[in-house]
mmCIF file of N, CA and C in Angstrom:
data_model
loop_
_atom_site.group_PDB
_atom_site.id
_atom_site.type_symbol
_atom_site.label_atom_id
_atom_site.label_comp_id
_atom_site.label_asym_id
_atom_site.label_seq_id
_atom_site.Cartn_x
_atom_site.Cartn_y
_atom_site.Cartn_z
ATOM 1 N N GLY V 12 -7.151 -10.842 -80.139
ATOM 2 C CA GLY V 12 -8.373 -11.413 -80.664
ATOM 3 C C GLY V 12 -8.913 -12.609 -80.127
ATOM 4 N N GLY V 13 -7.936 -13.462 -79.474
ATOM 5 C CA GLY V 13 -8.386 -14.662 -79.137
ATOM 6 C C GLY V 13 -9.532 -14.314 -77.983
ATOM 7 N N ASP V 14 -9.301 -13.853 -77.261
ATOM 8 C CA ASP V 14 -10.300 -13.425 -76.230
ATOM 9 C C ASP V 14 -11.596 -13.621 -76.876
ATOM 10 N N LEU V 15 -11.692 -12.290 -77.602
ATOM 11 C CA LEU V 15 -13.137 -12.093 -78.179
ATOM 12 C C LEU V 15 -13.299 -13.285 -79.193
ATOM 13 N N LEU V 16 -12.649 -14.116 -79.789
ATOM 14 C CA LEU V 16 -13.126 -15.284 -80.451
ATOM 15 C C LEU V 16 -13.857 -16.570 -79.496
ATOM 16 N N ALA V 17 -12.924 -16.505 -78.203
ATOM 17 C CA ALA V 17 -13.335 -17.632 -77.299
ATOM 18 C C ALA V 17 -14.900 -16.668 -76.422
ATOM 19 N N SER V 18 -14.905 -15.743 -76.459
ATOM 20 C CA SER V 18 -16.343 -15.355 -76.071
ATOM 21 C C SER V 18 -17.434 -15.545 -77.209
ATOM 22 N N ASP V 19 -17.051 -15.456 -78.432
ATOM 23 C CA ASP V 19 -18.012 -15.447 -79.337
ATOM 24 C C ASP V 19 -18.420 -17.020 -79.725
ATOM 25 N N SER V 20 -17.621 -17.978 -78.864
ATOM 26 C CA SER V 20 -17.740 -19.195 -79.058
ATOM 27 C C SER V 20 -19.053 -20.247 -78.418
ATOM 28 N N LYS V 21 -19.427 -20.983 -79.357
ATOM 29 C CA LYS V 21 -20.796 -21.527 -78.945
ATOM 30 C C LYS V 21 -20.390 -22.973 -77.604
ATOM 31 N N TYR V 22 -19.187 -22.977 -78.018
ATOM 32 C CA TYR V 22 -18.745 -24.288 -76.364
ATOM 33 C C TYR V 22 -17.482 -23.464 -76.260
ATOM 34 N N SER V 23 -16.725 -24.175 -74.912
ATOM 35 C CA SER V 23 -15.782 -23.779 -74.375
ATOM 36 C C SER V 23 -14.658 -24.740 -75.362
ATOM 37 N N TYR V 24 -13.439 -24.443 -74.956
ATOM 38 C CA TYR V 24 -12.625 -25.423 -75.765
ATOM 39 C C TYR V 24 -12.703 -26.933 -75.010
ATOM 40 N N VAL V 25 -12.998 -27.168 -73.936
ATOM 41 C CA VAL V 25 -13.124 -28.308 -73.502
ATOM 42 C C VAL V 25 -13.851 -29.048 -74.064
ATOM 43 N N GLU V 26 -15.248 -28.067 -74.340
ATOM 44 C CA GLU V 26 -16.288 -28.886 -75.050
ATOM 45 C C GLU V 26 -15.827 -29.320 -76.383
ATOM 46 N N TYR V 27 -15.069 -28.496 -76.999
ATOM 47 C CA TYR V 27 -14.995 -28.637 -78.452
ATOM 48 C C TYR V 27 -14.259 -29.977 -78.465
ATOM 49 N N VAL V 28 -12.957 -30.250 -77.560
ATOM 50 C CA VAL V 28 -11.985 -31.294 -77.463
ATOM 51 C C VAL V 28 -12.832 -32.455 -77.326
ATOM 52 N N ARG V 29 -13.655 -32.178 -76.330
ATOM 53 C CA ARG V 29 -14.765 -33.542 -76.049
ATOM 54 C C ARG V 29 -15.302 -33.936 -77.057
ATOM 55 N N ARG V 30 -16.156 -33.395 -77.947
ATOM 56 C CA ARG V 30 -16.751 -33.560 -79.025
ATOM 57 C C ARG V 30 -15.811 -34.209 -80.127
ATOM 58 N N TRP V 31 -14.858 -33.628 -80.403
ATOM 59 C CA TRP V 31 -14.015 -33.855 -81.456
ATOM 60 C C TRP V 31 -13.470 -35.277 -81.075
ATOM 61 N N LYS V 32 -13.215 -35.745 -80.026
ATOM 62 C CA LYS V 32 -12.709 -37.170 -79.551
ATOM 63 C C LYS V 32 -14.096 -37.767 -79.667
ATOM 64 N N ALA V 33 -15.339 -37.566 -79.329
ATOM 65 C CA ALA V 33 -15.943 -38.465 -79.603
ATOM 66 C C ALA V 33 -16.614 -38.823 -81.044
ATOM 67 N N THR V 34 -16.444 -37.621 -81.775
ATOM 68 C CA THR V 34 -16.316 -38.248 -83.234
ATOM 69 C C THR V 34 -14.990 -38.854 -83.823
ATOM 70 N N SER V 35 -14.139 -39.021 -83.158
ATOM 71 C CA SER V 35 -13.004 -39.750 -83.932
ATOM 72 C C SER V 35 -12.574 -40.762 -83.304
ATOM 73 N N VAL V 36 -13.634 -41.784 -82.836
ATOM 74 C CA VAL V 36 -13.290 -43.294 -82.276
ATOM 75 C C VAL V 36 -14.279 -43.718 -83.891
ATOM 76 N N PRO V 37 -13.253 -44.602 -83.728
ATOM 77 C CA PRO V 37 -13.572 -45.869 -85.194
ATOM 78 C C PRO V 37 -15.104 -45.852 -84.810
ATOM 79 N N ASP V 38 -15.672 -46.263 -85.610
ATOM 80 C CA ASP V 38 -17.072 -46.804 -85.522
ATOM 81 C C ASP V 38 -18.240 -46.298 -84.360
ATOM 82 N N ARG V 39 -18.128 -45.216 -84.423
ATOM 83 C CA ARG V 39 -18.947 -44.793 -83.166
ATOM 84 C C ARG V 39 -19.399 -42.912 -83.853
ATOM 85 N N SER V 40 -20.450 -43.058 -83.937
ATOM 86 C CA SER V 40 -20.673 -41.688 -84.605
ATOM 87 C C SER V 40 -21.149 -40.638 -83.392
ATOM 88 N N ALA V 41 -21.420 -39.406 -83.724
ATOM 89 C CA ALA V 41 -21.584 -38.343 -82.543
ATOM 90 C C ALA V 41 -23.174 -38.983 -82.357
ATOM 91 N N LYS V 42 -24.094 -39.223 -83.182
ATOM 92 C CA LYS V 42 -25.457 -39.289 -83.657
ATOM 93 C C LYS V 42 -25.413 -40.359 -82.334
ATOM 94 N N HIS V 43 -25.138 -41.581 -82.160
ATOM 95 C CA HIS V 43 -25.114 -42.839 -81.186
ATOM 96 C C HIS V 43 -24.878 -42.216 -80.265
ATOM 97 N N LEU V 44 -23.611 -41.174 -79.934
ATOM 98 C CA LEU V 44 -23.204 -40.632 -78.695
ATOM 99 C C LEU V 44 -23.961 -39.609 -77.839
ATOM 100 N N ASN V 45 -25.108 -38.870 -79.219
ATOM 101 C CA ASN V 45 -25.903 -37.846 -78.524
ATOM 102 C C ASN V 45 -24.619 -36.572 -78.110
ATOM 103 N N LEU V 46 -24.243 -36.279 -78.911
ATOM 104 C CA LEU V 46 -23.363 -35.171 -78.673
ATOM 105 C C LEU V 46 -23.218 -34.234 -79.701
ATOM 106 N N LEU V 47 -23.289 -34.692 -80.812
ATOM 107 C CA LEU V 47 -23.265 -33.825 -82.171
ATOM 108 C C LEU V 47 -24.264 -34.343 -83.258
ATOM 109 N N PRO V 48 -25.393 -34.292 -82.677
ATOM 110 C CA PRO V 48 -26.445 -35.078 -83.671
ATOM 111 C C PRO V 48 -26.565 -34.429 -85.422
ATOM 112 N N ASP V 49 -26.319 -33.485 -85.035
ATOM 113 C CA ASP V 49 -26.530 -32.664 -87.029
ATOM 114 C C ASP V 49 -24.956 -32.775 -87.547
ATOM 115 N N PHE V 50 -23.871 -33.193 -86.777
ATOM 116 C CA PHE V 50 -22.800 -32.974 -87.387
ATOM 117 C C PHE V 50 -22.103 -34.529 -88.322
ATOM 118 N N ASP V 51 -22.959 -35.396 -87.959
ATOM 119 C CA ASP V 51 -22.671 -36.710 -88.982
ATOM 120 C C ASP V 51 -22.957 -36.652 -90.242
ATOM 121 N N GLU V 52 -23.755 -35.795 -91.008
ATOM 122 C CA GLU V 52 -24.092 -35.294 -92.365
ATOM 123 C C GLU V 52 -22.659 -34.517 -92.703
ATOM 124 N N ASP V 53 -22.180 -33.461 -91.852
ATOM 125 C CA ASP V 53 -20.917 -32.712 -92.313
ATOM 126 C C ASP V 53 -19.632 -33.739 -92.559
ATOM 127 N N ARG V 54 -19.745 -34.473 -91.541
ATOM 128 C CA ARG V 54 -18.485 -35.596 -91.836
ATOM 129 C C ARG V 54 -18.829 -36.685 -92.822
ATOM 130 N N ILE V 55 -19.719 -37.067 -93.208
ATOM 131 C CA ILE V 55 -19.893 -37.628 -94.567
ATOM 132 C C ILE V 55 -19.561 -37.026 -95.695
ATOM 133 N N GLN V 56 -20.417 -35.493 -95.408
ATOM 134 C CA GLN V 56 -20.080 -34.926 -96.875
ATOM 135 C C GLN V 56 -18.276 -34.649 -97.007
ATOM 136 N N ILE V 57 -18.020 -34.451 -95.962
ATOM 137 C CA ILE V 57 -16.590 -34.176 -95.730
ATOM 138 C C ILE V 57 -15.852 -34.896 -96.574
ATOM 139 N N ASP V 58 -15.664 -35.991 -96.015
ATOM 140 C CA ASP V 58 -15.098 -37.431 -96.483
ATOM 141 C C ASP V 58 -15.093 -38.026 -98.064
ATOM 142 N N LEU V 59 -16.897 -37.632 -98.367
ATOM 143 C CA LEU V 59 -17.143 -37.784 -99.711
ATOM 144 C C LEU V 59 -16.372 -36.670 -100.808
ATOM 145 N N ASP V 60 -16.469 -35.608 -100.307
ATOM 146 C CA ASP V 60 -15.684 -34.550 -101.061
ATOM 147 C C ASP V 60 -14.189 -34.844 -101.235
ATOM 148 N N LEU V 61 -14.047 -35.069 -99.861
ATOM 149 C CA LEU V 61 -12.371 -35.315 -100.068
ATOM 150 C C LEU V 61 -11.516 -36.298 -101.101
ATOM 151 N N SER V 62 -12.658 -37.521 -100.743
ATOM 152 C CA SER V 62 -12.381 -38.891 -101.658
ATOM 153 C C SER V 62 -12.521 -38.459 -103.241
ATOM 154 N N ARG V 63 -13.314 -37.212 -103.541
ATOM 155 C CA ARG V 63 -13.380 -36.949 -104.920
ATOM 156 C C ARG V 63 -12.318 -36.179 -105.561
ATOM 157 N N SER V 64 -10.966 -35.527 -104.561
ATOM 158 C CA SER V 64 -10.385 -34.605 -104.755
ATOM 159 C C SER V 64 -9.461 -34.808 -105.637
ATOM 160 N N GLU V 65 -8.998 -36.106 -105.712
ATOM 161 C CA GLU V 65 -7.711 -36.346 -106.505
ATOM 162 C C GLU V 65 -7.219 -35.638 -107.738
ATOM 163 N N SER V 66 -8.077 -35.435 -108.510
ATOM 164 C CA SER V 66 -7.230 -34.362 -109.874
ATOM 165 C C SER V 66 -7.271 -32.957 -109.234
ATOM 166 N N LEU V 67 -7.635 -32.899 -108.143
ATOM 167 C CA LEU V 67 -7.466 -31.037 -107.541
ATOM 168 C C LEU V 67 -5.968 -31.342 -106.841
ATOM 169 N N LEU V 68 -5.873 -32.410 -106.336
ATOM 170 C CA LEU V 68 -4.219 -32.675 -105.600
ATOM 171 C C LEU V 68 -3.426 -32.716 -106.827
ATOM 172 N N GLU V 69 -3.859 -33.889 -107.588
ATOM 173 C CA GLU V 69 -2.756 -34.188 -108.978
ATOM 174 C C GLU V 69 -2.414 -32.775 -109.492
ATOM 175 N N SER V 70 -3.380 -32.366 -110.598
ATOM 176 C CA SER V 70 -3.072 -31.385 -111.586
ATOM 177 C C SER V 70 -3.250 -29.688 -110.861
ATOM 178 N N LYS V 71 -3.756 -29.246 -109.954
ATOM 179 C CA LYS V 71 -3.752 -28.148 -109.556
ATOM 180 C C LYS V 71 -2.811 -27.881 -108.497
ATOM 181 N N LEU V 72 -2.464 -28.455 -107.566
ATOM 182 C CA LEU V 72 -1.880 -28.001 -106.396
ATOM 183 C C LEU V 72 -0.583 -29.090 -106.212
ATOM 184 N N ARG V 73 -0.402 -30.358 -107.028
ATOM 185 C CA ARG V 73 0.914 -30.946 -107.345
ATOM 186 C C ARG V 73 1.342 -31.593 -106.099
ATOM 187 N N ILE V 74 0.086 -31.945 -105.509
ATOM 188 C CA ILE V 74 0.916 -32.926 -104.209
ATOM 189 C C ILE V 74 1.197 -34.223 -104.427
ATOM 190 N N PRO V 75 2.666 -34.643 -104.207
ATOM 191 C CA PRO V 75 3.006 -36.002 -104.437
ATOM 192 C C PRO V 75 2.089 -37.039 -103.748
ATOM 193 N N VAL V 76 2.458 -37.972 -104.478
ATOM 194 C CA VAL V 76 1.392 -39.093 -104.038
ATOM 195 C C VAL V 76 1.848 -39.705 -102.914
ATOM 196 N N GLU V 77 2.850 -39.910 -102.294
ATOM 197 C CA GLU V 77 3.133 -39.879 -100.861
ATOM 198 C C GLU V 77 2.924 -38.932 -99.768
ATOM 199 N N SER V 78 2.677 -37.528 -100.279
ATOM 200 C CA SER V 78 1.897 -36.558 -99.067
ATOM 201 C C SER V 78 0.431 -36.847 -98.748
ATOM 202 N N ARG V 79 -0.099 -37.083 -99.820
ATOM 203 C CA ARG V 79 -1.686 -36.799 -100.250
ATOM 204 C C ARG V 79 -2.149 -37.209 -99.099
ATOM 205 N N ASN V 80 -2.315 -38.318 -97.872
ATOM 206 C CA ASN V 80 -2.826 -38.823 -97.013
ATOM 207 C C ASN V 80 -2.801 -37.936 -95.677
ATOM 208 N N GLY V 81 -1.672 -37.394 -95.372
ATOM 209 C CA GLY V 81 -1.012 -36.577 -94.918
ATOM 210 C C GLY V 81 -1.853 -34.935 -95.336
ATOM 211 N N PHE V 82 -1.772 -34.603 -96.342
ATOM 212 C CA PHE V 82 -2.449 -33.640 -96.440
ATOM 213 C C PHE V 82 -3.936 -33.422 -96.472
ATOM 214 N N LEU V 83 -4.419 -34.521 -96.891
ATOM 215 C CA LEU V 83 -6.288 -34.692 -96.571
ATOM 216 C C LEU V 83 -6.276 -35.067 -95.133
ATOM 217 N N GLY V 84 -5.663 -35.514 -94.459
ATOM 218 C CA GLY V 84 -5.820 -35.342 -93.151
ATOM 219 C C GLY V 84 -6.026 -34.357 -92.211
ATOM 220 N N MET V 85 -4.933 -33.230 -92.928
ATOM 221 C CA MET V 85 -4.777 -31.869 -92.220
ATOM 222 C C MET V 85 -6.148 -31.057 -92.930
ATOM 223 N N VAL V 86 -6.425 -31.458 -94.264
ATOM 224 C CA VAL V 86 -7.555 -30.484 -94.977
ATOM 225 C C VAL V 86 -9.406 -30.771 -93.850
ATOM 226 N N ARG V 87 -9.001 -32.126 -93.626
ATOM 227 C CA ARG V 87 -10.198 -33.218 -92.981
ATOM 228 C C ARG V 87 -10.217 -32.092 -91.335
ATOM 229 N N ARG V 88 -9.207 -32.185 -91.036
ATOM 230 C CA ARG V 88 -9.122 -31.397 -89.272
ATOM 231 C C ARG V 88 -9.531 -30.108 -89.592
ATOM 232 N N ILE V 89 -9.148 -28.953 -90.535
ATOM 233 C CA ILE V 89 -9.648 -27.939 -90.819
ATOM 234 C C ILE V 89 -10.712 -27.670 -91.087
ATOM 235 N N LEU V 90 -11.392 -28.969 -91.470
ATOM 236 C CA LEU V 90 -12.708 -28.642 -92.355
ATOM 237 C C LEU V 90 -13.779 -29.105 -90.818
ATOM 238 N N THR V 91 -13.056 -29.899 -90.179
ATOM 239 C CA THR V 91 -13.954 -30.326 -88.864
ATOM 240 C C THR V 91 -14.077 -29.385 -88.035
ATOM 241 N N ALA V 92 -12.706 -28.546 -87.807
ATOM 242 C CA ALA V 92 -12.965 -27.816 -86.550
ATOM 243 C C ALA V 92 -13.475 -26.257 -87.164
ATOM 244 N N PHE V 93 -13.826 -26.394 -88.647
ATOM 245 C CA PHE V 93 -14.894 -25.093 -88.930
ATOM 246 C C PHE V 93 -16.108 -25.073 -88.485
ATOM 247 N N CYS V 94 -16.415 -26.577 -88.649
ATOM 248 C CA CYS V 94 -17.939 -27.124 -88.375
ATOM 249 C C CYS V 94 -18.120 -26.941 -86.969
ATOM 250 N N PHE V 95 -17.253 -27.374 -86.226
ATOM 251 C CA PHE V 95 -16.974 -27.593 -84.770
ATOM 252 C C PHE V 95 -17.597 -25.880 -84.248
ATOM 253 N N ARG V 96 -16.621 -24.863 -84.899
ATOM 254 C CA ARG V 96 -16.978 -23.644 -84.692
ATOM 255 C C ARG V 96 -17.942 -22.711 -85.045
ATOM 256 N N ASN V 97 -18.557 -23.468 -86.255
ATOM 257 C CA ASN V 97 -19.443 -22.619 -86.948
ATOM 258 C C ASN V 97 -21.020 -23.892 -87.369
ATOM 259 N N PRO V 98 -21.640 -24.187 -86.055
ATOM 260 C CA PRO V 98 -22.536 -25.195 -86.244
ATOM 261 C C PRO V 98 -23.793 -24.995 -87.392
ATOM 262 N N ASP V 99 -23.948 -23.246 -86.990
ATOM 263 C CA ASP V 99 -25.046 -22.795 -88.078
ATOM 264 C C ASP V 99 -24.853 -23.137 -89.675
ATOM 265 N N ILE V 100 -23.580 -22.938 -90.041
ATOM 266 C CA ILE V 100 -23.063 -23.228 -91.237
ATOM 267 C C ILE V 100 -22.879 -24.574 -91.760
ATOM 268 N N GLY V 101 -22.007 -25.113 -90.902
ATOM 269 C CA GLY V 101 -21.642 -26.434 -91.241
ATOM 270 C C GLY V 101 -20.520 -26.726 -92.115
ATOM 271 N N TYR V 102 -20.849 -27.863 -93.008
ATOM 272 C CA TYR V 102 -20.076 -27.784 -94.195
ATOM 273 C C TYR V 102 -20.924 -27.691 -95.319
ATOM 274 N N VAL V 103 -20.483 -26.590 -96.538
ATOM 275 C CA VAL V 103 -20.813 -26.678 -97.417
ATOM 276 C C VAL V 103 -20.313 -27.288 -98.516
ATOM 277 N N GLN V 104 -20.783 -28.007 -99.648
ATOM 278 C CA GLN V 104 -19.838 -28.989 -100.910
ATOM 279 C C GLN V 104 -18.988 -27.597 -101.329
ATOM 280 N N GLY V 105 -17.761 -28.017 -101.592
ATOM 281 C CA GLY V 105 -16.954 -27.241 -102.286
ATOM 282 C C GLY V 105 -15.822 -26.575 -101.172
ATOM 283 N N HIS V 106 -16.335 -26.151 -99.888
ATOM 284 C CA HIS V 106 -15.158 -26.038 -98.793
ATOM 285 C C HIS V 106 -14.056 -26.546 -99.089
ATOM 286 N N HIS V 107 -13.897 -27.865 -99.170
ATOM 287 C CA HIS V 107 -12.417 -28.624 -99.423
ATOM 288 C C HIS V 107 -11.507 -28.147 -100.309
ATOM 289 N N CYS V 108 -12.515 -27.502 -101.576
ATOM 290 C CA CYS V 108 -11.510 -26.790 -102.595
ATOM 291 C C CYS V 108 -10.573 -25.257 -101.918
ATOM 292 N N ILE V 109 -11.421 -24.798 -101.324
ATOM 293 C CA ILE V 109 -11.037 -23.464 -100.516
ATOM 294 C C ILE V 109 -9.866 -23.801 -99.705
ATOM 295 N N VAL V 110 -9.796 -24.509 -98.985
ATOM 296 C CA VAL V 110 -9.197 -24.859 -97.914
ATOM 297 C C VAL V 110 -7.840 -25.672 -98.238
ATOM 298 N N SER V 111 -7.956 -26.609 -99.545
ATOM 299 C CA SER V 111 -6.844 -27.442 -100.214
ATOM 300 C C SER V 111 -5.793 -26.350 -100.438
ATOM 301 N N THR V 112 -6.697 -25.404 -101.278
ATOM 302 C CA THR V 112 -5.922 -24.333 -101.989
ATOM 303 C C THR V 112 -5.202 -23.536 -101.007
ATOM 304 N N ILE V 113 -5.534 -22.963 -99.758
ATOM 305 C CA ILE V 113 -5.149 -22.364 -99.073
ATOM 306 C C ILE V 113 -4.017 -22.948 -98.003
ATOM 307 N N ALA V 114 -4.317 -24.263 -97.668
ATOM 308 C CA ALA V 114 -3.483 -24.817 -96.735
ATOM 309 C C ALA V 114 -2.314 -25.243 -96.885
#
């Protein structure tokens, strides 16, 4: 399955890592680096939705307060990877609820 996934991929693994590193640098957006001009909107929406997920974490998932930052970081990485892998789809509002539930 991995070979098929790699052959279907829009970018090579090295390119995904390069782009991810470029978007992970504080105070530097991919738009300014001309690497992922359309990805800034996805990152903004991901962060916005994750910042609003307190009630989901507390009532539905029962994630302890001390574990929430790590959990949200993991969800952010999964959503970011999805956006990199599926640039034609990108991030859709509500994806964080699905990923949080299955993560």
